[in-house]
Tab-separated table of C-alpha atoms and ligand atoms in Angstrom:
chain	number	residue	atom	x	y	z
A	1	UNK	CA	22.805	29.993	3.801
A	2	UNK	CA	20.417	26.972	3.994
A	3	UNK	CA	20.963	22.884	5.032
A	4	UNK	CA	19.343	21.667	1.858
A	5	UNK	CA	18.841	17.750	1.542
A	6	UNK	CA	18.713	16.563	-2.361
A	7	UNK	CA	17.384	13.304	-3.631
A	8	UNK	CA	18.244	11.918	-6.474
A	9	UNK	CA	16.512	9.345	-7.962
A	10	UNK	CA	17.687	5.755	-10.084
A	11	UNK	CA	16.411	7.301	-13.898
A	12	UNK	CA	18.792	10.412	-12.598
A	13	UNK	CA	21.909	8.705	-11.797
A	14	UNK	CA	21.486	5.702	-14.644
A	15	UNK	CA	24.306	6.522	-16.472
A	16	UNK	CA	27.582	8.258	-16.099
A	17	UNK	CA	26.477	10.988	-18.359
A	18	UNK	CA	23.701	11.844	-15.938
A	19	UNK	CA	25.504	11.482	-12.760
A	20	UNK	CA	27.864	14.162	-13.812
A	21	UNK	CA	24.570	16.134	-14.426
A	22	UNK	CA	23.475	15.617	-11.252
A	23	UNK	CA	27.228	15.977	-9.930
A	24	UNK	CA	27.109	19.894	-11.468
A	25	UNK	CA	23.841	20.483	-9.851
A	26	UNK	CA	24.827	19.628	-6.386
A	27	UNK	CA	27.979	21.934	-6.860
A	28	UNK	CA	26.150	24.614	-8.087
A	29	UNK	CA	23.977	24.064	-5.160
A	30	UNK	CA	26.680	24.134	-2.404
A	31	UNK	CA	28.300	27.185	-4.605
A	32	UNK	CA	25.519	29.515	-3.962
A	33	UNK	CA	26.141	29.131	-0.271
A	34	UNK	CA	24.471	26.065	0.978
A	35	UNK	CA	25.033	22.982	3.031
A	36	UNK	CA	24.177	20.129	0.935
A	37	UNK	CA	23.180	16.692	2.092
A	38	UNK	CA	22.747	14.488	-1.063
A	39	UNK	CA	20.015	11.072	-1.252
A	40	UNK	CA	20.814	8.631	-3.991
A	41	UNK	CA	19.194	5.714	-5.278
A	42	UNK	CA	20.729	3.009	-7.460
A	43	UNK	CA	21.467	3.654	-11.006
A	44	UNK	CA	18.522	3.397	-13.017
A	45	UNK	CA	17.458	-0.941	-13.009
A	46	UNK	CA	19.856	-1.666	-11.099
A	47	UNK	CA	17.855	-3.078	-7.956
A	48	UNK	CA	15.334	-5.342	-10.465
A	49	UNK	CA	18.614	-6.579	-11.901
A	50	UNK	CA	19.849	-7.513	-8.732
A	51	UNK	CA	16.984	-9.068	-8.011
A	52	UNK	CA	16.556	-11.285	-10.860
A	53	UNK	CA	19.925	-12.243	-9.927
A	54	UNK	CA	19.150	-13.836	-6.454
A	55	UNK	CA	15.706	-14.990	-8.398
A	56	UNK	CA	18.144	-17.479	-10.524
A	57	UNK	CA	19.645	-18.605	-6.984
A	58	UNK	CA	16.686	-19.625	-5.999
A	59	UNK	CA	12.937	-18.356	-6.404
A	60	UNK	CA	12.617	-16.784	-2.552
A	61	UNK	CA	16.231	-16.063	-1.911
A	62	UNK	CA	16.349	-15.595	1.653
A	63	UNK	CA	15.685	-11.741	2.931
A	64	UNK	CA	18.734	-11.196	4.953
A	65	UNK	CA	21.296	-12.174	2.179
A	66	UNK	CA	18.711	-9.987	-0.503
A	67	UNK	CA	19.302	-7.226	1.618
A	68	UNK	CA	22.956	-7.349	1.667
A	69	UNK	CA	22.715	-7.664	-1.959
A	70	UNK	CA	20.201	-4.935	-2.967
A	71	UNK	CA	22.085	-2.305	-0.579
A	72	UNK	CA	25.012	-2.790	-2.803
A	73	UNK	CA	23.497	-0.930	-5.577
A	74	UNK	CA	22.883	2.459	-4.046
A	75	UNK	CA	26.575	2.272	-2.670
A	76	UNK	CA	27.532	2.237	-6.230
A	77	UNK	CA	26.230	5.321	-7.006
A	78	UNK	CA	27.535	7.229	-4.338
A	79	UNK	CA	31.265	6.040	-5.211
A	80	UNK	CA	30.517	7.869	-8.592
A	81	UNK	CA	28.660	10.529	-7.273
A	82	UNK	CA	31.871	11.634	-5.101
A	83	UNK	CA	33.671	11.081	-7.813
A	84	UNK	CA	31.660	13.516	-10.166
A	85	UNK	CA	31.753	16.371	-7.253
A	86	UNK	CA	35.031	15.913	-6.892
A	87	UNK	CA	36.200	16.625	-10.827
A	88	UNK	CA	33.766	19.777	-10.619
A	89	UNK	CA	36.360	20.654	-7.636
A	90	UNK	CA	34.302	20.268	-4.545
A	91	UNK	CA	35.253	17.739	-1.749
A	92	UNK	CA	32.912	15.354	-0.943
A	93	UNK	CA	32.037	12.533	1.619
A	94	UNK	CA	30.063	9.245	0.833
A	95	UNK	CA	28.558	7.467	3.190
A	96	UNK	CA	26.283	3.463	3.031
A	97	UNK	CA	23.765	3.543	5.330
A	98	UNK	CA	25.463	2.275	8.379
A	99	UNK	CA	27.575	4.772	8.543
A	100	UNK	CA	25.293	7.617	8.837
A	101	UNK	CA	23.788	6.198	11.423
A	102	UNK	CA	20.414	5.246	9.941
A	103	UNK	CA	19.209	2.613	12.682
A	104	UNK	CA	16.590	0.357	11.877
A	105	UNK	CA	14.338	-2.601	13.169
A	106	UNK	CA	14.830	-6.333	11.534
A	107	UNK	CA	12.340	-6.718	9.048
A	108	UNK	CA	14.460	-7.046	5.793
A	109	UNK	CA	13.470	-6.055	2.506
A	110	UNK	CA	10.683	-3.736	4.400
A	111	UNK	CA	12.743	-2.411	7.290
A	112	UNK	CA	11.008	0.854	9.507
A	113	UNK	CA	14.033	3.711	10.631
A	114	UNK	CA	13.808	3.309	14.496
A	115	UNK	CA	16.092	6.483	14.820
A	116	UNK	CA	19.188	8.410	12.954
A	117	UNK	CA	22.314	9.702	14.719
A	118	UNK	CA	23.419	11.764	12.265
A	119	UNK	CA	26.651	13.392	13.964
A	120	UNK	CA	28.847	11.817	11.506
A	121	UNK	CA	27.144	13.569	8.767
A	122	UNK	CA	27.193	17.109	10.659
A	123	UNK	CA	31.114	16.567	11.158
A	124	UNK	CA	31.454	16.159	7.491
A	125	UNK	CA	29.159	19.168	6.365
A	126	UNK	CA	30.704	21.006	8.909
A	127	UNK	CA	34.144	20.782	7.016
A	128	UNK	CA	32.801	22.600	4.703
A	129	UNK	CA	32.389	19.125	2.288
A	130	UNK	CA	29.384	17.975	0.200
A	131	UNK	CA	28.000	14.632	2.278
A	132	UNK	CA	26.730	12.069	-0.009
A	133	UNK	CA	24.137	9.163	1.731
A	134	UNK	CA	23.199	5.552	0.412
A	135	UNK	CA	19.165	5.457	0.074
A	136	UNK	CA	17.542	2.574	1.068
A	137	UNK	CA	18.954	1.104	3.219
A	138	UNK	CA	20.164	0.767	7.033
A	139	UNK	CA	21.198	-1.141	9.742
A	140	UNK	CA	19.672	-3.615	12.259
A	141	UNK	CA	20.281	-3.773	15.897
A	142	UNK	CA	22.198	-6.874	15.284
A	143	UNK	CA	24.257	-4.936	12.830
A	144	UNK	CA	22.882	-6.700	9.473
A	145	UNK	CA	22.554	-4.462	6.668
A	146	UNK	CA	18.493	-3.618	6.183
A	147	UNK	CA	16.448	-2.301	3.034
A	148	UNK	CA	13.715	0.000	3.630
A	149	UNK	CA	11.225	-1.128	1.232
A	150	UNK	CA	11.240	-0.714	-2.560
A	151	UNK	CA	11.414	3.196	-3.195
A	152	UNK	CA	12.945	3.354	0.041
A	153	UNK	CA	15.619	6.208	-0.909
A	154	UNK	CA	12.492	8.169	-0.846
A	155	UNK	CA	12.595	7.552	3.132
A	156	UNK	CA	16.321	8.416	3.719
A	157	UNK	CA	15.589	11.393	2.080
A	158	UNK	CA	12.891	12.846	4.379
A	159	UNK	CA	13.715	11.102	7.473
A	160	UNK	CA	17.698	13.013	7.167
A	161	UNK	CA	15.915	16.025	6.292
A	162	UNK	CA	13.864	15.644	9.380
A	163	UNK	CA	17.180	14.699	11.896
A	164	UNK	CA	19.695	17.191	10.681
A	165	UNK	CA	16.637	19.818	11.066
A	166	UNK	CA	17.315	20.912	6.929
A	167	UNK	CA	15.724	23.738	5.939
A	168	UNK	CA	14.421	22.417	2.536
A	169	UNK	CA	13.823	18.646	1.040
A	170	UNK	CA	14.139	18.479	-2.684
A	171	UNK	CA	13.182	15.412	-4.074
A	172	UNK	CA	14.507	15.025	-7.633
A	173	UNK	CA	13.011	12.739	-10.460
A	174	UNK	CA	12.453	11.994	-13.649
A	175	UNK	CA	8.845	13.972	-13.862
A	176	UNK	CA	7.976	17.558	-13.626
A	177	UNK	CA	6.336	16.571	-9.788
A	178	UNK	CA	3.408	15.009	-9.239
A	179	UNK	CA	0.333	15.001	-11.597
A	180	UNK	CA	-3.405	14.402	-11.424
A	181	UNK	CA	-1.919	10.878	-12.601
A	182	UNK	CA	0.916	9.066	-13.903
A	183	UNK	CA	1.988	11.162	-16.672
A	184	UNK	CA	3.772	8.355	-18.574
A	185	UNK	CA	0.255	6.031	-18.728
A	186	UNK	CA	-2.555	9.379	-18.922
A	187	UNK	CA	-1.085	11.584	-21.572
A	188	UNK	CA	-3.803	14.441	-20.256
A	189	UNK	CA	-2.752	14.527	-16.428
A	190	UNK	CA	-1.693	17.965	-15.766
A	191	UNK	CA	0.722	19.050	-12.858
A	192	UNK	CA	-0.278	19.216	-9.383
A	193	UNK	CA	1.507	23.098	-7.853
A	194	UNK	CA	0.870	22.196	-4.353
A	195	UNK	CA	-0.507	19.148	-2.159
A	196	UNK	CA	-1.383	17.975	1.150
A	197	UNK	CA	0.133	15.303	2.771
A	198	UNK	CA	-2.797	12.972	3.081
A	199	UNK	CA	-4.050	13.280	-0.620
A	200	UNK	CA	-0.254	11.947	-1.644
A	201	UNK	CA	-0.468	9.606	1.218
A	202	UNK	CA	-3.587	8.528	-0.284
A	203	UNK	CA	-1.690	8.753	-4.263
A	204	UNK	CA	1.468	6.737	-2.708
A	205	UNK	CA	-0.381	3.596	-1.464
A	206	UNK	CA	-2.674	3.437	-4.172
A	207	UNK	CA	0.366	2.834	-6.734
A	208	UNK	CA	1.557	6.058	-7.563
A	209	UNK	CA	4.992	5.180	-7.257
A	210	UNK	CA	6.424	9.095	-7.501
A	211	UNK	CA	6.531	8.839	-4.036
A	212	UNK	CA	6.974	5.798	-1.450
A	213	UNK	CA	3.793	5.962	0.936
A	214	UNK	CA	5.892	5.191	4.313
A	215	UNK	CA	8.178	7.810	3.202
A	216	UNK	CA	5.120	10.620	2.595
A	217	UNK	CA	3.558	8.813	5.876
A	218	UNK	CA	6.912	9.855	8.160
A	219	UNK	CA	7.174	13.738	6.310
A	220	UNK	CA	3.239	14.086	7.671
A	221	UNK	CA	3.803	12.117	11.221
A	222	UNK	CA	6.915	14.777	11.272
A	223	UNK	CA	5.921	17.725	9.419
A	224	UNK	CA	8.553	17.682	7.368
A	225	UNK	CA	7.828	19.812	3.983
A	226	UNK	CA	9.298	18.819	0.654
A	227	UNK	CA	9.040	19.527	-2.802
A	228	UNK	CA	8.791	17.078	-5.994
A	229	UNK	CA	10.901	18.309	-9.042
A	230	UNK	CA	12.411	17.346	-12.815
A	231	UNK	CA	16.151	16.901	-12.542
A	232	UNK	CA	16.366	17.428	-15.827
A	233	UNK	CA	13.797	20.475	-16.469
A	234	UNK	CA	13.773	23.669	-14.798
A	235	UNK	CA	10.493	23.889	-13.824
A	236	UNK	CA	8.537	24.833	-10.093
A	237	UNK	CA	7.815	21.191	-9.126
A	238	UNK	CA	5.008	20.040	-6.366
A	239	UNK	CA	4.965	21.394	-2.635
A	240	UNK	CA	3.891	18.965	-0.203
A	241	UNK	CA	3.162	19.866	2.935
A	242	UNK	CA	0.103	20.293	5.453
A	243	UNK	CA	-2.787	22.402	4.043
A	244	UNK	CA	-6.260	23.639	5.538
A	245	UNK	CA	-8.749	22.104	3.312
A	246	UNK	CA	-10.412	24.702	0.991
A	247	UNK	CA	-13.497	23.774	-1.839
A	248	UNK	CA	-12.204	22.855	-4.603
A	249	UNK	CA	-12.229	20.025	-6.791
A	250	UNK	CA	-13.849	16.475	-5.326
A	251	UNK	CA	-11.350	14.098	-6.940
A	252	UNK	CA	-7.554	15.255	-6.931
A	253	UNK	CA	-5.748	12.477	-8.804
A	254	UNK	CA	-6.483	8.839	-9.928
A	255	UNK	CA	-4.563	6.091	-9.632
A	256	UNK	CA	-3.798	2.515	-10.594
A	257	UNK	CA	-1.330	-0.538	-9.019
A	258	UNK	CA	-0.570	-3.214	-11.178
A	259	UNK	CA	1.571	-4.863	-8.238
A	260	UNK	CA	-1.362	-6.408	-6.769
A	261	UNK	CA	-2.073	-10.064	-6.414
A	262	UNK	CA	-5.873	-11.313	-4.962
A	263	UNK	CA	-5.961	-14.273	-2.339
A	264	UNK	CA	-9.299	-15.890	-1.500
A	265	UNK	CA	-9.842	-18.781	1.107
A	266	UNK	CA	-12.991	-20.151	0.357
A	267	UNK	CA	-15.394	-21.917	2.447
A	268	UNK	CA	-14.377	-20.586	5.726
A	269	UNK	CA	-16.481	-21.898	8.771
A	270	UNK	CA	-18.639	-18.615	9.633
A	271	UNK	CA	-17.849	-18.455	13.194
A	272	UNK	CA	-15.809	-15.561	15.702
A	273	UNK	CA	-11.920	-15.572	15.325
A	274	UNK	CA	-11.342	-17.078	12.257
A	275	UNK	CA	-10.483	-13.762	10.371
A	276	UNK	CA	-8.066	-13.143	13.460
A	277	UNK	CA	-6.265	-15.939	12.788
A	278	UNK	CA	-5.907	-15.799	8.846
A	279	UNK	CA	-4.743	-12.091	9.376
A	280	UNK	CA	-2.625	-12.163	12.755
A	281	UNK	CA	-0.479	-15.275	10.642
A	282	UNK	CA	0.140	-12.637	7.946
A	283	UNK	CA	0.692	-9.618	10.030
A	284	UNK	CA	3.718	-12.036	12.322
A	285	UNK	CA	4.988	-12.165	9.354
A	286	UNK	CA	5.182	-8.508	8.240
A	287	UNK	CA	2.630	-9.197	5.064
A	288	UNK	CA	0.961	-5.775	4.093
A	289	UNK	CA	-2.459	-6.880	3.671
A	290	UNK	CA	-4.936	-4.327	1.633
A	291	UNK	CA	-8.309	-4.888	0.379
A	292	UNK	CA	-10.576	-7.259	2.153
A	293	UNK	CA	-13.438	-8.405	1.434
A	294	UNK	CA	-15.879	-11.049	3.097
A	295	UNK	CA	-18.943	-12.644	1.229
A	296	UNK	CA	-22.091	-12.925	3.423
A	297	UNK	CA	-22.200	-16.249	5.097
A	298	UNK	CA	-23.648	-19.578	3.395
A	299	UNK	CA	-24.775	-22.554	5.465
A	300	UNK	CA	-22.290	-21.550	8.226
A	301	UNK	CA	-19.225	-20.818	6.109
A	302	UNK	CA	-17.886	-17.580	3.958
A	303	UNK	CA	-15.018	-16.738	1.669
A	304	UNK	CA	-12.911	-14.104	2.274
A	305	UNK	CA	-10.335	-12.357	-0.079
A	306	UNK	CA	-7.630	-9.903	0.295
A	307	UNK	CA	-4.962	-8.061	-1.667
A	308	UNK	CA	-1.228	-8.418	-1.091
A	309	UNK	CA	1.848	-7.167	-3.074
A	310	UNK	CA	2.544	-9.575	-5.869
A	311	UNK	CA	6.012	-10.236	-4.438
A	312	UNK	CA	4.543	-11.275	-1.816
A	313	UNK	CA	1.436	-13.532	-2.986
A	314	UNK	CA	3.556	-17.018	-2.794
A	315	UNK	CA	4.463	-16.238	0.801
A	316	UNK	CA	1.185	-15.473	1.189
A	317	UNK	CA	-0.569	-18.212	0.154
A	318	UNK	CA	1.590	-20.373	1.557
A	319	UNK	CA	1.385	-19.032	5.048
A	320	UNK	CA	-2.495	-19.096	4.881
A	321	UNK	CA	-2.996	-22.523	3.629
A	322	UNK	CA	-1.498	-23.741	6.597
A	323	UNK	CA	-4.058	-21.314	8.605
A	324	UNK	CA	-6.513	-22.599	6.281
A	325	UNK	CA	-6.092	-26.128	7.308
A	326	UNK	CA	-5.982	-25.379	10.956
A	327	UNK	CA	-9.568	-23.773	11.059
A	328	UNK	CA	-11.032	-26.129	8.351
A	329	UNK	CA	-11.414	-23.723	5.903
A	330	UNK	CA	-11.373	-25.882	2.028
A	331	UNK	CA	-8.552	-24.237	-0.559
A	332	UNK	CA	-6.683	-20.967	-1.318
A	333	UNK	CA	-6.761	-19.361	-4.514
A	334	UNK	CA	-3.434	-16.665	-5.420
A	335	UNK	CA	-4.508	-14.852	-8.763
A	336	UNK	CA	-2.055	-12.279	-9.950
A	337	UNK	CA	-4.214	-11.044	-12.879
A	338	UNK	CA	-5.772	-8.038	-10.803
A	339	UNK	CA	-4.895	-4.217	-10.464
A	340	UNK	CA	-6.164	-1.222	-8.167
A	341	UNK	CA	-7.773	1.628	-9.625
A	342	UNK	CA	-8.089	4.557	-7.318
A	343	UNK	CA	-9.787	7.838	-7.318
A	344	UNK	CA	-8.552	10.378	-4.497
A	345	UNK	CA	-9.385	14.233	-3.306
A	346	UNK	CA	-9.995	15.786	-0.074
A	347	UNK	CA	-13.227	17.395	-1.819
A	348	UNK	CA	-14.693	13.688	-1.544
A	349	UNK	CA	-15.243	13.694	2.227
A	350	UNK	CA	-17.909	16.405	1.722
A	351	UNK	CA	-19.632	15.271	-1.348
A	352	UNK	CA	-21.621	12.176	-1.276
A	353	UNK	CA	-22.306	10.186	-5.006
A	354	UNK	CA	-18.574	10.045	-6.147
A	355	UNK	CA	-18.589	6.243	-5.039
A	356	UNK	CA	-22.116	5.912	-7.761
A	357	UNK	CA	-20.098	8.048	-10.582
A	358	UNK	CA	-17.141	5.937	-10.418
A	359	UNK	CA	-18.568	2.646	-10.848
A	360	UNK	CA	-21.088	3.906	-13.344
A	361	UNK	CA	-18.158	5.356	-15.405
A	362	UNK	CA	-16.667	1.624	-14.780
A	363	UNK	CA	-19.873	-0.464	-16.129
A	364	UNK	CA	-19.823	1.951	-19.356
A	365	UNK	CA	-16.474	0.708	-19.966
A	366	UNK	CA	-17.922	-2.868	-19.325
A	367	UNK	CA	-15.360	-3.381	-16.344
A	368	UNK	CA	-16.291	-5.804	-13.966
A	369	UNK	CA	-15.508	-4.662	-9.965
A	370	UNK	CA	-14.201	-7.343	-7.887
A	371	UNK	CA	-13.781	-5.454	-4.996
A	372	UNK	CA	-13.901	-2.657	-3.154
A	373	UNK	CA	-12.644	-0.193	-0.210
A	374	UNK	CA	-13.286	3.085	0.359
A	375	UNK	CA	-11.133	5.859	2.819
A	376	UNK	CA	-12.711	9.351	3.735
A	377	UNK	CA	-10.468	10.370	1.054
A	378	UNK	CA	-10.408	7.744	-1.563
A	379	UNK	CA	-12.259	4.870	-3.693
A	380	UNK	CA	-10.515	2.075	-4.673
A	381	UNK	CA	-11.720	-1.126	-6.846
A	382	UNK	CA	-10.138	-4.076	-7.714
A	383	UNK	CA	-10.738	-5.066	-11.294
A	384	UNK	CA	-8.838	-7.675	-13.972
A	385	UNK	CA	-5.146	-6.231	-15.009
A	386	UNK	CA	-6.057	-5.982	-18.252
A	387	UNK	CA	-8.859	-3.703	-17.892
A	388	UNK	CA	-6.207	-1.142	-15.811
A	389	UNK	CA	-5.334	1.118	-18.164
A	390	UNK	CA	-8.860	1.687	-19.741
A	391	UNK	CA	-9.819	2.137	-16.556
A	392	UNK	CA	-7.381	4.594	-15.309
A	393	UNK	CA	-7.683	6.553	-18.838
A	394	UNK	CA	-11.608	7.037	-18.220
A	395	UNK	CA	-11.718	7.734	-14.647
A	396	UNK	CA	-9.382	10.579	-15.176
A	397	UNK	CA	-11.587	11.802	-18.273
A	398	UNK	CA	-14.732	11.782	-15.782
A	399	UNK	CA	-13.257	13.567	-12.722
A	400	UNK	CA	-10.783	15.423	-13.995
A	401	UNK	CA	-10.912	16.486	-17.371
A	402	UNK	CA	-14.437	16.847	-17.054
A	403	UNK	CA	-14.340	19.136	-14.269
B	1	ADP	P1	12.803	7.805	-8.947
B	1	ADP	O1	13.700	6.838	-9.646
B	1	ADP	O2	13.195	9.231	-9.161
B	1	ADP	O3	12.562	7.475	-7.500
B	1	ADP	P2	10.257	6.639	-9.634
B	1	ADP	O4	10.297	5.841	-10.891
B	1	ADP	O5	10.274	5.901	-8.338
B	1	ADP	O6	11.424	7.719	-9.699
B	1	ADP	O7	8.989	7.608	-9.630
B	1	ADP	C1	8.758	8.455	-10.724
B	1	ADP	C2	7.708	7.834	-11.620
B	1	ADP	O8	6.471	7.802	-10.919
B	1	ADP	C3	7.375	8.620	-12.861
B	1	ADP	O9	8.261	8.317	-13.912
B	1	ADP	C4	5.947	8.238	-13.168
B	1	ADP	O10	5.855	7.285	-14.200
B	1	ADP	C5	5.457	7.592	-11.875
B	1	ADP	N1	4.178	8.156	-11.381
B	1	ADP	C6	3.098	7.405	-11.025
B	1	ADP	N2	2.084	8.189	-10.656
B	1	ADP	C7	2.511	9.475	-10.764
B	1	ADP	C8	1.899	10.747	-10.527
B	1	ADP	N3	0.636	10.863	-10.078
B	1	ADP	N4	2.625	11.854	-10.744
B	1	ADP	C9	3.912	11.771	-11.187
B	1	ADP	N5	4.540	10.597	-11.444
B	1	ADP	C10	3.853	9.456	-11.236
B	2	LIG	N1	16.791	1.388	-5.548
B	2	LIG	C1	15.643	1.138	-4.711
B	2	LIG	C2	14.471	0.673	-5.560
B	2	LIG	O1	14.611	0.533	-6.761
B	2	LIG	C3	15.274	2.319	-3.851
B	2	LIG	C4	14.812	3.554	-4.585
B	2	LIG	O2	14.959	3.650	-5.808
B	2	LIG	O3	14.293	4.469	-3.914
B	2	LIG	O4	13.428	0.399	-5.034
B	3	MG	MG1	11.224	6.146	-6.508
């Protein structure tokens, strides 16, 4: 007998048709003699519908009153979920996350787990019942319903795993695992059997949404195992857990983020501090802050640009215009137009020139790089939007088909 925790993702559940899928499954599950602790996220668009719904309100609805609204969606899904067990004659107990005792700090819409008490969960389990959790979401010390970032269920899914000590952590999606790239936008990636935490680390916060990076970032802090698999296909799925780094192939997987938005102050007076002050103003606020890049000074004053999430470019900008004025820097620019392309692999750290081959294979294309970082595991470049997908497509041709 094993304590399994499933995940189900929102293309699983988004319709009833598939919940009752996904309903049989978990019986089956529990059947062969397991403990079953089921994830679910909201049924298929329901959270960008939600969305656009406090967007008509008003174009930044506040984040508290989001939160309350978003978390609604995943508690949908486990009514029906319940439901579904309970026709296929197994007893089941759903739970939002409040109740399961998912505790969390204040930052709404991006909220971090501080801890999980998960005794209610282990009472329920213990009666022999399947327990059913809301992803996403949590609660705040001062008992305000939190979200934990988009992709979130992701999270709830590994940190539960983690508390109740399961023996297994099955995410479920709508793709076989995870492949050398996103197999809906590169029709040649090919299917990844097993990874290491860092490389999908790497994958996650370069914009390959199969898995959320704080969520991948908490199964490595905790070494927490877990595999990637179809819900709808058979098949063996990706194992992701800590592995000893072995030759093999330089570049693992490419990658591209189209939620990306560019910010540049220009004309910033060249002096210590300034950069302290543009990013400790964005970091108060809990702004993710990504690529940055500062041109070599000019008659005492630079420019510097950085890379936010587009949802959060307006708060952004705002926020460092009024930094902007304080120092005497001259205007911000927000341009949404951008993406991320990304080439990752362990193999990298010991094989100098893959920085050269990627933005050769770029200029063939006639792309134009507008920035850059670099990890011991990964290149990234910022380029225009539309040259994403062109990009993506030949970057995987040059380090992975070719090789
Ligand atoms: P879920 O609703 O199950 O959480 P998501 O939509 O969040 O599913 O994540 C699955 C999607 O991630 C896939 O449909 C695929 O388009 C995308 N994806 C991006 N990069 C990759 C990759 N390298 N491997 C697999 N899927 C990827
Ligand atoms: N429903 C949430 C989202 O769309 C959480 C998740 O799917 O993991 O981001
Ligand atoms: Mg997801």
């Amino acid at each position: 007998m094993a304590l399994i925790v499933q995940k189900y993702g929102g293309s699983s559940v988004a319709d009833i048709e598939k919940i009752k899928y996904v309903a049989k499954k978990i019986v089956e599950t529990k059947r062969k003699g397991n403990k079953v602790v089921v994830v679910v996220s909201a049924m298929g668009k329901t959270t960008d519908n939600l969305i656009s719904l406090a967007k008509q309100i008003m174009p930044n609805p506040p984040e508290k009153e989001l939160d309350l609204l978003l978390s609604t969606g995943e508690i949908v899904s486990v009514a029906l979920l319940c439901m579904a067990i309970e026709l296929y004659g197994e007893q089941a107990e759903g739970f939002p996350g409040y109740l399961a005792g998912i505790k969390t700090d204040a930052f709404y819409t991006k909220a971090r787990i501080q801890k999980i008490e998960p005794s209610k969960i282990l009472e329920e389990i213990e009666k022999d019942k399947i327990v059913v959790v809301a992803g996403f979401q949590g609660i705040s010390p001062e008992n305000s319903i939190t979200t934990l970032g988009r992709g979130g269920s992701d999270l709830t899914a590994i940190a539960l795993a983690g508390a109740i000590k399961a023996d297994k952590c099955e995410i479920y999606t709508d793709v076989e695992g995870v492949f050398t790239a996103d197999p809906n936008k590169v029709p040649n990636a090919k299917l990844i059997s097993i990874i290491s935490y860092d490389e999908l680390l790497e994958m996650a916060s370069s914009g390959a949404k199969v898995m959320q990076s704080r969520a991948v970032e908490f199964a490595k802090k905790y070494k927490i195992p877990f595999i990637v698999k179809s819900t709808f296909k058979e098949t063996g799925g990706t194992m992701v857990k800590e592995i000893e780094f072995k030759e093999g192939a330089v570049v693992s997987s490419v990658a591209i983020d189209e939620n990306q938005a560019k910010i540049t102050i220009f004309n910033v007076p060249d002096k210590p501090g300034m950069a302290g002050k543009i990013f400790s103003a964005l970091g108060e606020a809990g702004i993710n802050v990504d690529v940055i890049v500062q041109n070599v000074g000019k008659e005492n004053f630079a420019d510097i640009s950085f890379t936010v999430n587009i949802n959060e470019m307006e708060k952004a900008k705002n926020i460092v215009e009024k930094v902007a004025k304080e120092i005497g820097a001259e205007r911000v620019v927000a341009d949404p137009d951008i993406c991320k392309v990304s080439i990752i692999g362990i193999g990298m750290m010991n094989h100098p020139g893959v920085a050269g081959k990627m933005f050769t294979c770029l200029a063939k294309c006639g792309i134009n790089i507008e920035m850059i970082s670099t990890s011991e595991i990964k290149i990234s470049c910022v380029i225009r939007k539309k040259d994403g997908q062109k990009a993506l497509l030949e970057l995987h041709k040059e380090f992975i088909e070719k090789s």
